[in-house]
């Protein structure tokens, strides 16, 4: 149990730092109402979790490594709570069209990217 918790802890911290860095880089270089930073990490994280689950099955990775990559890294990297907050902010600012686009694109592309990641890892 201790090895598992340490693996998740290390992955989560790494994922959180990566999310912050990527969001900062994107948000500093784009001026738009669309929350590209959050969208990007969620789409990339969706791909990665599909890829990591497929690779862990194909390569027979240990449970600790699988949890480090999925629960830890992807859990720390993706940002559903930030996604939800961005949606509320868009609505409060009167950007209902952007809210609808952001919400639908995030959910649909996120699901597609999990599938693409899983298929990529399976080959």
PDB file of N, CA and C in Angstrom, residues 7-20 22-23 38 40-56 64-82 110 113-114 117-118:
ATOM      1  N   UNK A   7       3.722   6.240  -5.292  1.00  0.00           N
ATOM      2  CA  UNK A   7       3.653   6.341  -6.750  1.00  0.00           C
ATOM      3  C   UNK A   7       2.597   7.356  -7.178  1.00  0.00           C
ATOM      4  N   UNK A   8       1.417   7.292  -6.580  1.00  0.00           N
ATOM      5  CA  UNK A   8       0.345   8.228  -6.912  1.00  0.00           C
ATOM      6  C   UNK A   8       0.751   9.653  -6.531  1.00  0.00           C
ATOM      7  N   UNK A   9       1.365   9.807  -5.385  1.00  0.00           N
ATOM      8  CA  UNK A   9       1.831  11.110  -4.914  1.00  0.00           C
ATOM      9  C   UNK A   9       2.839  11.720  -5.893  1.00  0.00           C
ATOM     10  N   UNK A  10       3.819  10.940  -6.307  1.00  0.00           N
ATOM     11  CA  UNK A  10       4.836  11.437  -7.235  1.00  0.00           C
ATOM     12  C   UNK A  10       4.226  11.801  -8.594  1.00  0.00           C
ATOM     13  N   UNK A  11       3.356  10.949  -9.089  1.00  0.00           N
ATOM     14  CA  UNK A  11       2.689  11.233 -10.361  1.00  0.00           C
ATOM     15  C   UNK A  11       1.799  12.462 -10.268  1.00  0.00           C
ATOM     16  N   UNK A  12       1.061  12.594  -9.177  1.00  0.00           N
ATOM     17  CA  UNK A  12       0.164  13.736  -9.008  1.00  0.00           C
ATOM     18  C   UNK A  12       0.897  15.062  -8.951  1.00  0.00           C
ATOM     19  N   UNK A  13       1.992  15.081  -8.204  1.00  0.00           N
ATOM     20  CA  UNK A  13       2.787  16.310  -8.122  1.00  0.00           C
ATOM     21  C   UNK A  13       3.363  16.694  -9.468  1.00  0.00           C
ATOM     22  N   UNK A  14       3.878  15.705 -10.175  1.00  0.00           N
ATOM     23  CA  UNK A  14       4.450  15.949 -11.500  1.00  0.00           C
ATOM     24  C   UNK A  14       3.376  16.453 -12.466  1.00  0.00           C
ATOM     25  N   UNK A  15       2.217  15.806 -12.446  1.00  0.00           N
ATOM     26  CA  UNK A  15       1.120  16.218 -13.325  1.00  0.00           C
ATOM     27  C   UNK A  15       0.648  17.626 -13.037  1.00  0.00           C
ATOM     28  N   UNK A  16       0.574  17.982 -11.761  1.00  0.00           N
ATOM     29  CA  UNK A  16       0.122  19.332 -11.389  1.00  0.00           C
ATOM     30  C   UNK A  16       1.094  20.398 -11.866  1.00  0.00           C
ATOM     31  N   UNK A  17       2.393  20.135 -11.709  1.00  0.00           N
ATOM     32  CA  UNK A  17       3.405  21.096 -12.163  1.00  0.00           C
ATOM     33  C   UNK A  17       3.363  21.221 -13.685  1.00  0.00           C
ATOM     34  N   UNK A  18       3.257  20.091 -14.385  1.00  0.00           N
ATOM     35  CA  UNK A  18       3.164  20.142 -15.846  1.00  0.00           C
ATOM     36  C   UNK A  18       1.935  20.920 -16.303  1.00  0.00           C
ATOM     37  N   UNK A  19       0.804  20.699 -15.626  1.00  0.00           N
ATOM     38  CA  UNK A  19      -0.413  21.435 -15.977  1.00  0.00           C
ATOM     39  C   UNK A  19      -0.193  22.924 -15.822  1.00  0.00           C
ATOM     40  N   UNK A  20       0.383  23.342 -14.708  1.00  0.00           N
ATOM     41  CA  UNK A  20       0.611  24.763 -14.457  1.00  0.00           C
ATOM     42  C   UNK A  20       1.508  25.374 -15.533  1.00  0.00           C
ATOM     43  N   UNK A  22       2.197  24.303 -18.638  1.00  0.00           N
ATOM     44  CA  UNK A  22       1.558  24.321 -19.951  1.00  0.00           C
ATOM     45  C   UNK A  22       0.480  25.391 -20.014  1.00  0.00           C
ATOM     46  N   UNK A  23      -0.354  25.484 -18.977  1.00  0.00           N
ATOM     47  CA  UNK A  23      -1.395  26.504 -18.964  1.00  0.00           C
ATOM     48  C   UNK A  23      -0.792  27.905 -19.001  1.00  0.00           C
ATOM     49  N   UNK A  38      -6.639  25.270 -20.227  1.00  0.00           N
ATOM     50  CA  UNK A  38      -7.374  24.163 -19.607  1.00  0.00           C
ATOM     51  C   UNK A  38      -7.808  23.146 -20.653  1.00  0.00           C
ATOM     52  N   UNK A  40      -6.434  22.449 -23.523  1.00  0.00           N
ATOM     53  CA  UNK A  40      -5.268  21.708 -24.016  1.00  0.00           C
ATOM     54  C   UNK A  40      -4.846  20.613 -23.049  1.00  0.00           C
ATOM     55  N   UNK A  41      -4.737  20.940 -21.756  1.00  0.00           N
ATOM     56  CA  UNK A  41      -4.294  19.910 -20.813  1.00  0.00           C
ATOM     57  C   UNK A  41      -5.341  18.815 -20.659  1.00  0.00           C
ATOM     58  N   UNK A  42      -6.615  19.154 -20.747  1.00  0.00           N
ATOM     59  CA  UNK A  42      -7.646  18.121 -20.633  1.00  0.00           C
ATOM     60  C   UNK A  42      -7.649  17.193 -21.841  1.00  0.00           C
ATOM     61  N   UNK A  43      -7.479  17.741 -23.050  1.00  0.00           N
ATOM     62  CA  UNK A  43      -7.437  16.907 -24.254  1.00  0.00           C
ATOM     63  C   UNK A  43      -6.178  16.045 -24.245  1.00  0.00           C
ATOM     64  N   UNK A  44      -5.035  16.642 -23.936  1.00  0.00           N
ATOM     65  CA  UNK A  44      -3.784  15.892 -23.866  1.00  0.00           C
ATOM     66  C   UNK A  44      -3.852  14.833 -22.762  1.00  0.00           C
ATOM     67  N   UNK A  45      -4.386  15.192 -21.607  1.00  0.00           N
ATOM     68  CA  UNK A  45      -4.526  14.241 -20.504  1.00  0.00           C
ATOM     69  C   UNK A  45      -5.454  13.091 -20.857  1.00  0.00           C
ATOM     70  N   UNK A  46      -6.503  13.369 -21.631  1.00  0.00           N
ATOM     71  CA  UNK A  46      -7.414  12.308 -22.071  1.00  0.00           C
ATOM     72  C   UNK A  46      -6.684  11.316 -22.968  1.00  0.00           C
ATOM     73  N   UNK A  47      -5.894  11.840 -23.896  1.00  0.00           N
ATOM     74  CA  UNK A  47      -5.087  10.964 -24.745  1.00  0.00           C
ATOM     75  C   UNK A  47      -4.127  10.128 -23.898  1.00  0.00           C
ATOM     76  N   UNK A  48      -3.444  10.789 -22.978  1.00  0.00           N
ATOM     77  CA  UNK A  48      -2.430  10.104 -22.172  1.00  0.00           C
ATOM     78  C   UNK A  48      -3.019   9.006 -21.304  1.00  0.00           C
ATOM     79  N   UNK A  49      -4.190   9.239 -20.700  1.00  0.00           N
ATOM     80  CA  UNK A  49      -4.751   8.198 -19.833  1.00  0.00           C
ATOM     81  C   UNK A  49      -5.139   6.971 -20.660  1.00  0.00           C
ATOM     82  N   UNK A  50      -5.675   7.193 -21.868  1.00  0.00           N
ATOM     83  CA  UNK A  50      -5.970   6.061 -22.745  1.00  0.00           C
ATOM     84  C   UNK A  50      -4.707   5.324 -23.138  1.00  0.00           C
ATOM     85  N   UNK A  51      -3.684   6.075 -23.496  1.00  0.00           N
ATOM     86  CA  UNK A  51      -2.397   5.495 -23.874  1.00  0.00           C
ATOM     87  C   UNK A  51      -1.779   4.720 -22.711  1.00  0.00           C
ATOM     88  N   UNK A  52      -1.767   5.320 -21.525  1.00  0.00           N
ATOM     89  CA  UNK A  52      -1.136   4.676 -20.370  1.00  0.00           C
ATOM     90  C   UNK A  52      -1.848   3.391 -19.968  1.00  0.00           C
ATOM     91  N   UNK A  53      -3.188   3.373 -20.016  1.00  0.00           N
ATOM     92  CA  UNK A  53      -3.906   2.145 -19.676  1.00  0.00           C
ATOM     93  C   UNK A  53      -3.615   1.046 -20.699  1.00  0.00           C
ATOM     94  N   UNK A  54      -3.601   1.419 -21.982  1.00  0.00           N
ATOM     95  CA  UNK A  54      -3.324   0.423 -23.017  1.00  0.00           C
ATOM     96  C   UNK A  54      -1.897  -0.102 -22.904  1.00  0.00           C
ATOM     97  N   UNK A  55      -0.937   0.798 -22.706  1.00  0.00           N
ATOM     98  CA  UNK A  55       0.462   0.370 -22.588  1.00  0.00           C
ATOM     99  C   UNK A  55       0.694  -0.462 -21.337  1.00  0.00           C
ATOM    100  N   UNK A  56       0.039  -0.093 -20.253  1.00  0.00           N
ATOM    101  CA  UNK A  56       0.244  -0.864 -19.023  1.00  0.00           C
ATOM    102  C   UNK A  56      -0.270  -2.289 -19.189  1.00  0.00           C
ATOM    103  N   UNK A  64       1.806  -0.266  -9.511  1.00  0.00           N
ATOM    104  CA  UNK A  64       2.327   1.017  -9.017  1.00  0.00           C
ATOM    105  C   UNK A  64       2.646   1.971 -10.173  1.00  0.00           C
ATOM    106  N   UNK A  65       3.263   1.458 -11.231  1.00  0.00           N
ATOM    107  CA  UNK A  65       3.595   2.306 -12.386  1.00  0.00           C
ATOM    108  C   UNK A  65       2.315   2.754 -13.088  1.00  0.00           C
ATOM    109  N   UNK A  66       1.363   1.829 -13.247  1.00  0.00           N
ATOM    110  CA  UNK A  66       0.081   2.194 -13.872  1.00  0.00           C
ATOM    111  C   UNK A  66      -0.605   3.284 -13.073  1.00  0.00           C
ATOM    112  N   UNK A  67      -0.647   3.154 -11.763  1.00  0.00           N
ATOM    113  CA  UNK A  67      -1.281   4.166 -10.918  1.00  0.00           C
ATOM    114  C   UNK A  67      -0.501   5.481 -10.908  1.00  0.00           C
ATOM    115  N   UNK A  68       0.818   5.411 -10.952  1.00  0.00           N
ATOM    116  CA  UNK A  68       1.623   6.628 -11.040  1.00  0.00           C
ATOM    117  C   UNK A  68       1.242   7.411 -12.298  1.00  0.00           C
ATOM    118  N   UNK A  69       1.107   6.703 -13.425  1.00  0.00           N
ATOM    119  CA  UNK A  69       0.828   7.358 -14.701  1.00  0.00           C
ATOM    120  C   UNK A  69      -0.630   7.799 -14.848  1.00  0.00           C
ATOM    121  N   UNK A  70      -1.571   6.997 -14.358  1.00  0.00           N
ATOM    122  CA  UNK A  70      -2.993   7.300 -14.585  1.00  0.00           C
ATOM    123  C   UNK A  70      -3.592   8.116 -13.441  1.00  0.00           C
ATOM    124  N   UNK A  71      -3.727   7.520 -12.288  1.00  0.00           N
ATOM    125  CA  UNK A  71      -4.319   8.216 -11.144  1.00  0.00           C
ATOM    126  C   UNK A  71      -3.466   9.403 -10.728  1.00  0.00           C
ATOM    127  N   UNK A  72      -2.145   9.213 -10.707  1.00  0.00           N
ATOM    128  CA  UNK A  72      -1.243  10.278 -10.282  1.00  0.00           C
ATOM    129  C   UNK A  72      -1.029  11.329 -11.346  1.00  0.00           C
ATOM    130  N   UNK A  73      -0.268  10.990 -12.385  1.00  0.00           N
ATOM    131  CA  UNK A  73       0.104  11.969 -13.410  1.00  0.00           C
ATOM    132  C   UNK A  73      -1.114  12.564 -14.111  1.00  0.00           C
ATOM    133  N   UNK A  74      -1.979  11.710 -14.655  1.00  0.00           N
ATOM    134  CA  UNK A  74      -3.148  12.222 -15.382  1.00  0.00           C
ATOM    135  C   UNK A  74      -4.144  12.899 -14.441  1.00  0.00           C
ATOM    136  N   UNK A  75      -4.289  12.359 -13.235  1.00  0.00           N
ATOM    137  CA  UNK A  75      -5.182  12.986 -12.263  1.00  0.00           C
ATOM    138  C   UNK A  75      -4.707  14.369 -11.843  1.00  0.00           C
ATOM    139  N   UNK A  76      -3.395  14.527 -11.674  1.00  0.00           N
ATOM    140  CA  UNK A  76      -2.841  15.830 -11.331  1.00  0.00           C
ATOM    141  C   UNK A  76      -2.797  16.769 -12.522  1.00  0.00           C
ATOM    142  N   UNK A  77      -2.688  16.205 -13.718  1.00  0.00           N
ATOM    143  CA  UNK A  77      -2.531  16.995 -14.932  1.00  0.00           C
ATOM    144  C   UNK A  77      -3.853  17.542 -15.450  1.00  0.00           C
ATOM    145  N   UNK A  78      -4.881  16.714 -15.476  1.00  0.00           N
ATOM    146  CA  UNK A  78      -6.167  17.161 -16.002  1.00  0.00           C
ATOM    147  C   UNK A  78      -6.905  17.971 -14.948  1.00  0.00           C
ATOM    148  N   UNK A  79      -7.875  18.721 -15.405  1.00  0.00           N
ATOM    149  CA  UNK A  79      -8.420  19.761 -14.533  1.00  0.00           C
ATOM    150  C   UNK A  79      -9.934  19.898 -14.649  1.00  0.00           C
ATOM    151  N   UNK A  80     -10.654  18.899 -14.227  1.00  0.00           N
ATOM    152  CA  UNK A  80     -12.109  19.001 -14.345  1.00  0.00           C
ATOM    153  C   UNK A  80     -12.669  20.138 -13.507  1.00  0.00           C
ATOM    154  N   UNK A  81     -12.119  20.347 -12.329  1.00  0.00           N
ATOM    155  CA  UNK A  81     -12.624  21.446 -11.505  1.00  0.00           C
ATOM    156  C   UNK A  81     -12.320  22.794 -12.166  1.00  0.00           C
ATOM    157  N   UNK A  82     -11.158  22.933 -12.772  1.00  0.00           N
ATOM    158  CA  UNK A  82     -10.835  24.168 -13.484  1.00  0.00           C
ATOM    159  C   UNK A  82     -11.707  24.306 -14.717  1.00  0.00           C
ATOM    160  N   UNK A 110     -12.351  15.060 -25.641  1.00  0.00           N
ATOM    161  CA  UNK A 110     -11.745  14.300 -24.542  1.00  0.00           C
ATOM    162  C   UNK A 110     -12.025  12.813 -24.663  1.00  0.00           C
ATOM    163  N   UNK A 113     -10.104  11.403 -27.568  1.00  0.00           N
ATOM    164  CA  UNK A 113      -8.674  11.288 -27.286  1.00  0.00           C
ATOM    165  C   UNK A 113      -8.367  10.105 -26.366  1.00  0.00           C
ATOM    166  N   UNK A 114      -9.263   9.766 -25.440  1.00  0.00           N
ATOM    167  CA  UNK A 114      -9.062   8.553 -24.637  1.00  0.00           C
ATOM    168  C   UNK A 114      -9.032   7.352 -25.566  1.00  0.00           C
ATOM    169  N   UNK A 117      -5.818   7.401 -27.657  1.00  0.00           N
ATOM    170  CA  UNK A 117      -4.699   6.979 -26.809  1.00  0.00           C
ATOM    171  C   UNK A 117      -4.691   5.491 -26.580  1.00  0.00           C
ATOM    172  N   UNK A 118      -5.871   4.926 -26.322  1.00  0.00           N
ATOM    173  CA  UNK A 118      -5.970   3.479 -26.104  1.00  0.00           C
ATOM    174  C   UNK A 118      -5.587   2.704 -27.355  1.00  0.00           C
TER     175      UNK A 118
END
